[in-house]
């Protein structure tokens, strides 16, 4: 049986693992003549509380603009490196686990999710739970979890944690 994918979802959060997932998703997309939806989920309750109980619109706008700029830069570097052009960017607000697993996939008819093994530190995974673990258990479509680099070598978790610490996190 041969599986062909038409709409691939790649959630990214600024981590090295997420960007490796994008590279591998491009390869799958090229082999399947598929479209890639590049998604960043902003978890605005993650950024602290304000006296009014909600975040000011200007702050939300700035977060969305930063996320859009990040996604645009990924699209441009991916196009330059691979020539692959069938990508759309999306910014959503909410809980990354449910947005990725259920809402976005339903809205965009994605048939594959490609994501990095984890973009969180061990402490964050313990407190919040891994987005990747949740998505791989709960999504109704195939999930490809990237655990190796482009050459197939296992990702060194301690090195990646060091590389990820200075990168912006969007979910």
PDB file of C-alpha atoms in Angstrom:
ATOM      1  CA  UNK A   1       0.000   0.000   0.000  1.00  0.00           C
ATOM      2  CA  UNK A   2       1.348   3.393  -0.945  1.00  0.00           C
ATOM      3  CA  UNK A   3       0.455   6.445   1.130  1.00  0.00           C
ATOM      4  CA  UNK A   4       0.305   9.795  -0.592  1.00  0.00           C
ATOM      5  CA  UNK A   5       0.018  13.006   1.385  1.00  0.00           C
ATOM      6  CA  UNK A   6      -1.523  16.166  -0.023  1.00  0.00           C
ATOM      7  CA  UNK A   7      -1.580  18.649   2.893  1.00  0.00           C
ATOM      8  CA  UNK A   8       1.212  18.547   5.437  1.00  0.00           C
ATOM      9  CA  UNK A   9       1.084  20.515   8.681  1.00  0.00           C
ATOM     10  CA  UNK A  10       4.389  21.612  10.191  1.00  0.00           C
ATOM     11  CA  UNK A  11       3.997  23.347  13.567  1.00  0.00           C
ATOM     12  CA  UNK A  12       7.069  25.405  14.467  1.00  0.00           C
ATOM     13  CA  UNK A  13       8.067  27.099  17.692  1.00  0.00           C
ATOM     14  CA  UNK A  14      11.527  28.500  17.033  1.00  0.00           C
ATOM     15  CA  UNK A  15      13.316  25.353  18.165  1.00  0.00           C
ATOM     16  CA  UNK A  16      16.032  23.499  16.281  1.00  0.00           C
ATOM     17  CA  UNK A  17      13.859  20.365  16.263  1.00  0.00           C
ATOM     18  CA  UNK A  18      10.952  22.201  14.626  1.00  0.00           C
ATOM     19  CA  UNK A  19      13.202  23.548  11.908  1.00  0.00           C
ATOM     20  CA  UNK A  20      14.613  20.063  11.269  1.00  0.00           C
ATOM     21  CA  UNK A  21      11.017  18.853  11.005  1.00  0.00           C
ATOM     22  CA  UNK A  22      10.386  21.494   8.330  1.00  0.00           C
ATOM     23  CA  UNK A  23      13.385  20.289   6.333  1.00  0.00           C
ATOM     24  CA  UNK A  24      12.120  16.710   6.432  1.00  0.00           C
ATOM     25  CA  UNK A  25       8.556  17.803   5.667  1.00  0.00           C
ATOM     26  CA  UNK A  26       9.798  19.546   2.518  1.00  0.00           C
ATOM     27  CA  UNK A  27      11.335  16.271   1.356  1.00  0.00           C
ATOM     28  CA  UNK A  28       8.033  14.442   1.956  1.00  0.00           C
ATOM     29  CA  UNK A  29       6.109  17.243   0.239  1.00  0.00           C
ATOM     30  CA  UNK A  30       8.384  17.150  -2.803  1.00  0.00           C
ATOM     31  CA  UNK A  31       7.974  13.374  -3.076  1.00  0.00           C
ATOM     32  CA  UNK A  32       4.170  13.664  -2.822  1.00  0.00           C
ATOM     33  CA  UNK A  33       3.650  16.939  -4.693  1.00  0.00           C
ATOM     34  CA  UNK A  34       2.044  18.175  -1.457  1.00  0.00           C
ATOM     35  CA  UNK A  35       1.283  21.524   0.126  1.00  0.00           C
ATOM     36  CA  UNK A  36       2.808  22.572   3.489  1.00  0.00           C
ATOM     37  CA  UNK A  37       0.960  24.610   6.098  1.00  0.00           C
ATOM     38  CA  UNK A  38       3.524  26.201   8.405  1.00  0.00           C
ATOM     39  CA  UNK A  39       1.845  26.936  11.738  1.00  0.00           C
ATOM     40  CA  UNK A  40       2.826  28.870  14.809  1.00  0.00           C
ATOM     41  CA  UNK A  41       0.500  28.724  17.813  1.00  0.00           C
ATOM     42  CA  UNK A  42       0.645  31.645  20.216  1.00  0.00           C
ATOM     43  CA  UNK A  43      -0.305  30.738  23.730  1.00  0.00           C
ATOM     44  CA  UNK A  44      -1.008  34.224  25.010  1.00  0.00           C
ATOM     45  CA  UNK A  45      -1.829  33.158  28.565  1.00  0.00           C
ATOM     46  CA  UNK A  46       1.784  31.980  28.666  1.00  0.00           C
ATOM     47  CA  UNK A  47       3.124  35.539  28.676  1.00  0.00           C
ATOM     48  CA  UNK A  48       1.926  36.670  32.083  1.00  0.00           C
ATOM     49  CA  UNK A  49      -1.095  38.356  33.535  1.00  0.00           C
ATOM     50  CA  UNK A  50      -2.197  41.955  33.345  1.00  0.00           C
ATOM     51  CA  UNK A  51      -4.244  43.943  35.847  1.00  0.00           C
ATOM     52  CA  UNK A  52      -7.306  43.776  33.588  1.00  0.00           C
ATOM     53  CA  UNK A  53      -6.991  39.995  33.374  1.00  0.00           C
ATOM     54  CA  UNK A  54      -6.251  40.113  29.657  1.00  0.00           C
ATOM     55  CA  UNK A  55      -3.358  41.054  27.472  1.00  0.00           C
ATOM     56  CA  UNK A  56      -3.502  44.465  25.739  1.00  0.00           C
ATOM     57  CA  UNK A  57      -4.256  44.327  22.025  1.00  0.00           C
ATOM     58  CA  UNK A  58      -0.961  45.982  21.153  1.00  0.00           C
ATOM     59  CA  UNK A  59       1.001  43.213  22.851  1.00  0.00           C
ATOM     60  CA  UNK A  60      -1.037  40.543  21.066  1.00  0.00           C
ATOM     61  CA  UNK A  61      -0.495  42.342  17.762  1.00  0.00           C
ATOM     62  CA  UNK A  62       3.267  42.498  18.375  1.00  0.00           C
ATOM     63  CA  UNK A  63       3.392  38.768  19.216  1.00  0.00           C
ATOM     64  CA  UNK A  64       1.471  37.945  16.048  1.00  0.00           C
ATOM     65  CA  UNK A  65       3.767  40.179  13.976  1.00  0.00           C
ATOM     66  CA  UNK A  66       6.867  38.509  15.468  1.00  0.00           C
ATOM     67  CA  UNK A  67       5.432  35.067  14.720  1.00  0.00           C
ATOM     68  CA  UNK A  68       4.550  36.096  11.161  1.00  0.00           C
ATOM     69  CA  UNK A  69       8.068  37.466  10.598  1.00  0.00           C
ATOM     70  CA  UNK A  70       9.565  34.233  11.908  1.00  0.00           C
ATOM     71  CA  UNK A  71       7.356  32.136   9.608  1.00  0.00           C
ATOM     72  CA  UNK A  72       8.132  34.389   6.625  1.00  0.00           C
ATOM     73  CA  UNK A  73      11.857  33.957   7.260  1.00  0.00           C
ATOM     74  CA  UNK A  74      11.445  30.167   7.375  1.00  0.00           C
ATOM     75  CA  UNK A  75       9.569  30.226   4.065  1.00  0.00           C
ATOM     76  CA  UNK A  76      12.228  32.404   2.421  1.00  0.00           C
ATOM     77  CA  UNK A  77      15.178  30.298   3.634  1.00  0.00           C
ATOM     78  CA  UNK A  78      13.371  27.076   2.715  1.00  0.00           C
ATOM     79  CA  UNK A  79      12.595  28.360  -0.786  1.00  0.00           C
ATOM     80  CA  UNK A  80      16.185  29.513  -1.266  1.00  0.00           C
ATOM     81  CA  UNK A  81      17.646  26.204  -0.042  1.00  0.00           C
ATOM     82  CA  UNK A  82      15.236  23.770  -1.723  1.00  0.00           C
ATOM     83  CA  UNK A  83      13.253  25.583  -4.381  1.00  0.00           C
ATOM     84  CA  UNK A  84      10.048  24.328  -2.736  1.00  0.00           C
ATOM     85  CA  UNK A  85       7.340  27.000  -2.913  1.00  0.00           C
ATOM     86  CA  UNK A  86       3.978  25.438  -2.007  1.00  0.00           C
ATOM     87  CA  UNK A  87       3.848  26.738   1.567  1.00  0.00           C
ATOM     88  CA  UNK A  88       1.368  28.860   3.470  1.00  0.00           C
ATOM     89  CA  UNK A  89       1.940  30.456   6.868  1.00  0.00           C
ATOM     90  CA  UNK A  90      -0.575  30.557   9.695  1.00  0.00           C
ATOM     91  CA  UNK A  91      -0.625  32.056  13.174  1.00  0.00           C
ATOM     92  CA  UNK A  92      -3.223  30.810  15.626  1.00  0.00           C
ATOM     93  CA  UNK A  93      -3.976  31.593  19.257  1.00  0.00           C
ATOM     94  CA  UNK A  94      -4.744  28.925  21.827  1.00  0.00           C
ATOM     95  CA  UNK A  95      -3.440  25.747  23.354  1.00  0.00           C
ATOM     96  CA  UNK A  96      -0.873  24.291  20.926  1.00  0.00           C
ATOM     97  CA  UNK A  97      -1.874  20.731  21.785  1.00  0.00           C
ATOM     98  CA  UNK A  98      -5.495  21.084  20.722  1.00  0.00           C
ATOM     99  CA  UNK A  99      -4.916  23.588  17.920  1.00  0.00           C
ATOM    100  CA  UNK A 100      -2.393  21.269  16.240  1.00  0.00           C
ATOM    101  CA  UNK A 101      -4.121  17.948  16.949  1.00  0.00           C
ATOM    102  CA  UNK A 102      -7.702  18.893  16.246  1.00  0.00           C
ATOM    103  CA  UNK A 103      -8.639  22.416  15.169  1.00  0.00           C
ATOM    104  CA  UNK A 104      -6.094  23.278  12.484  1.00  0.00           C
ATOM    105  CA  UNK A 105      -6.092  19.811  10.919  1.00  0.00           C
ATOM    106  CA  UNK A 106      -9.888  19.901  10.681  1.00  0.00           C
ATOM    107  CA  UNK A 107      -9.927  23.419   9.203  1.00  0.00           C
ATOM    108  CA  UNK A 108      -7.209  22.767   6.593  1.00  0.00           C
ATOM    109  CA  UNK A 109      -7.749  19.064   5.823  1.00  0.00           C
ATOM    110  CA  UNK A 110      -4.156  18.142   6.665  1.00  0.00           C
ATOM    111  CA  UNK A 111      -3.368  14.452   6.278  1.00  0.00           C
ATOM    112  CA  UNK A 112       0.093  14.462   7.886  1.00  0.00           C
ATOM    113  CA  UNK A 113       1.637  16.371  10.796  1.00  0.00           C
ATOM    114  CA  UNK A 114       5.434  16.618  10.872  1.00  0.00           C
ATOM    115  CA  UNK A 115       6.921  17.970  14.092  1.00  0.00           C
ATOM    116  CA  UNK A 116      10.077  17.881  16.137  1.00  0.00           C
ATOM    117  CA  UNK A 117      10.438  15.466  19.044  1.00  0.00           C
ATOM    118  CA  UNK A 118      10.376  18.334  21.514  1.00  0.00           C
ATOM    119  CA  UNK A 119      11.136  22.031  21.671  1.00  0.00           C
ATOM    120  CA  UNK A 120      10.682  22.259  25.434  1.00  0.00           C
ATOM    121  CA  UNK A 121      13.123  21.814  28.250  1.00  0.00           C
ATOM    122  CA  UNK A 122      12.746  18.775  30.505  1.00  0.00           C
ATOM    123  CA  UNK A 123      11.257  20.973  33.247  1.00  0.00           C
ATOM    124  CA  UNK A 124       8.667  22.504  30.899  1.00  0.00           C
ATOM    125  CA  UNK A 125       7.715  19.032  29.633  1.00  0.00           C
ATOM    126  CA  UNK A 126       7.233  17.887  33.222  1.00  0.00           C
ATOM    127  CA  UNK A 127       5.057  20.874  34.153  1.00  0.00           C
ATOM    128  CA  UNK A 128       2.997  21.219  30.950  1.00  0.00           C
ATOM    129  CA  UNK A 129       3.435  17.935  29.157  1.00  0.00           C
ATOM    130  CA  UNK A 130       4.936  17.598  25.724  1.00  0.00           C
ATOM    131  CA  UNK A 131       3.013  19.018  22.778  1.00  0.00           C
ATOM    132  CA  UNK A 132       4.580  16.329  20.595  1.00  0.00           C
ATOM    133  CA  UNK A 133       3.480  13.515  22.899  1.00  0.00           C
ATOM    134  CA  UNK A 134      -0.071  14.842  22.981  1.00  0.00           C
ATOM    135  CA  UNK A 135      -0.267  15.345  19.216  1.00  0.00           C
ATOM    136  CA  UNK A 136       1.129  11.896  18.455  1.00  0.00           C
ATOM    137  CA  UNK A 137      -1.496  10.311  20.751  1.00  0.00           C
ATOM    138  CA  UNK A 138      -4.527  12.418  19.890  1.00  0.00           C
ATOM    139  CA  UNK A 139      -4.317  13.500  16.243  1.00  0.00           C
ATOM    140  CA  UNK A 140      -6.654  11.719  13.843  1.00  0.00           C
ATOM    141  CA  UNK A 141      -4.062  11.890  11.036  1.00  0.00           C
ATOM    142  CA  UNK A 142      -0.572  10.446  10.613  1.00  0.00           C
ATOM    143  CA  UNK A 143       2.120  12.070  12.727  1.00  0.00           C
ATOM    144  CA  UNK A 144       5.787  12.015  11.764  1.00  0.00           C
ATOM    145  CA  UNK A 145       7.993  12.828  14.774  1.00  0.00           C
ATOM    146  CA  UNK A 146      11.476  13.971  13.748  1.00  0.00           C
ATOM    147  CA  UNK A 147      14.188  12.587  16.012  1.00  0.00           C
ATOM    148  CA  UNK A 148      17.185  12.743  13.669  1.00  0.00           C
ATOM    149  CA  UNK A 149      18.981  15.400  11.676  1.00  0.00           C
ATOM    150  CA  UNK A 150      19.164  15.517   7.872  1.00  0.00           C
ATOM    151  CA  UNK A 151      21.887  12.854   7.780  1.00  0.00           C
ATOM    152  CA  UNK A 152      19.890  10.455   9.972  1.00  0.00           C
ATOM    153  CA  UNK A 153      22.048  11.031  13.041  1.00  0.00           C
ATOM    154  CA  UNK A 154      20.163  11.092  16.342  1.00  0.00           C
ATOM    155  CA  UNK A 155      19.659  14.604  17.661  1.00  0.00           C
ATOM    156  CA  UNK A 156      21.839  15.318  20.706  1.00  0.00           C
ATOM    157  CA  UNK A 157      19.256  16.501  23.245  1.00  0.00           C
ATOM    158  CA  UNK A 158      21.750  18.393  25.442  1.00  0.00           C
ATOM    159  CA  UNK A 159      23.263  20.225  22.456  1.00  0.00           C
ATOM    160  CA  UNK A 160      19.810  21.079  21.122  1.00  0.00           C
ATOM    161  CA  UNK A 161      18.710  22.355  24.536  1.00  0.00           C
ATOM    162  CA  UNK A 162      21.734  24.666  24.553  1.00  0.00           C
ATOM    163  CA  UNK A 163      20.995  25.844  20.992  1.00  0.00           C
ATOM    164  CA  UNK A 164      17.301  26.338  21.787  1.00  0.00           C
ATOM    165  CA  UNK A 165      17.753  28.392  24.954  1.00  0.00           C
ATOM    166  CA  UNK A 166      18.373  31.661  23.093  1.00  0.00           C
ATOM    167  CA  UNK A 167      15.774  31.169  20.376  1.00  0.00           C
ATOM    168  CA  UNK A 168      12.353  32.786  20.618  1.00  0.00           C
ATOM    169  CA  UNK A 169       9.582  30.439  21.681  1.00  0.00           C
ATOM    170  CA  UNK A 170       6.150  30.885  20.236  1.00  0.00           C
ATOM    171  CA  UNK A 171       4.385  27.893  21.807  1.00  0.00           C
TER     172      UNK A 171
END
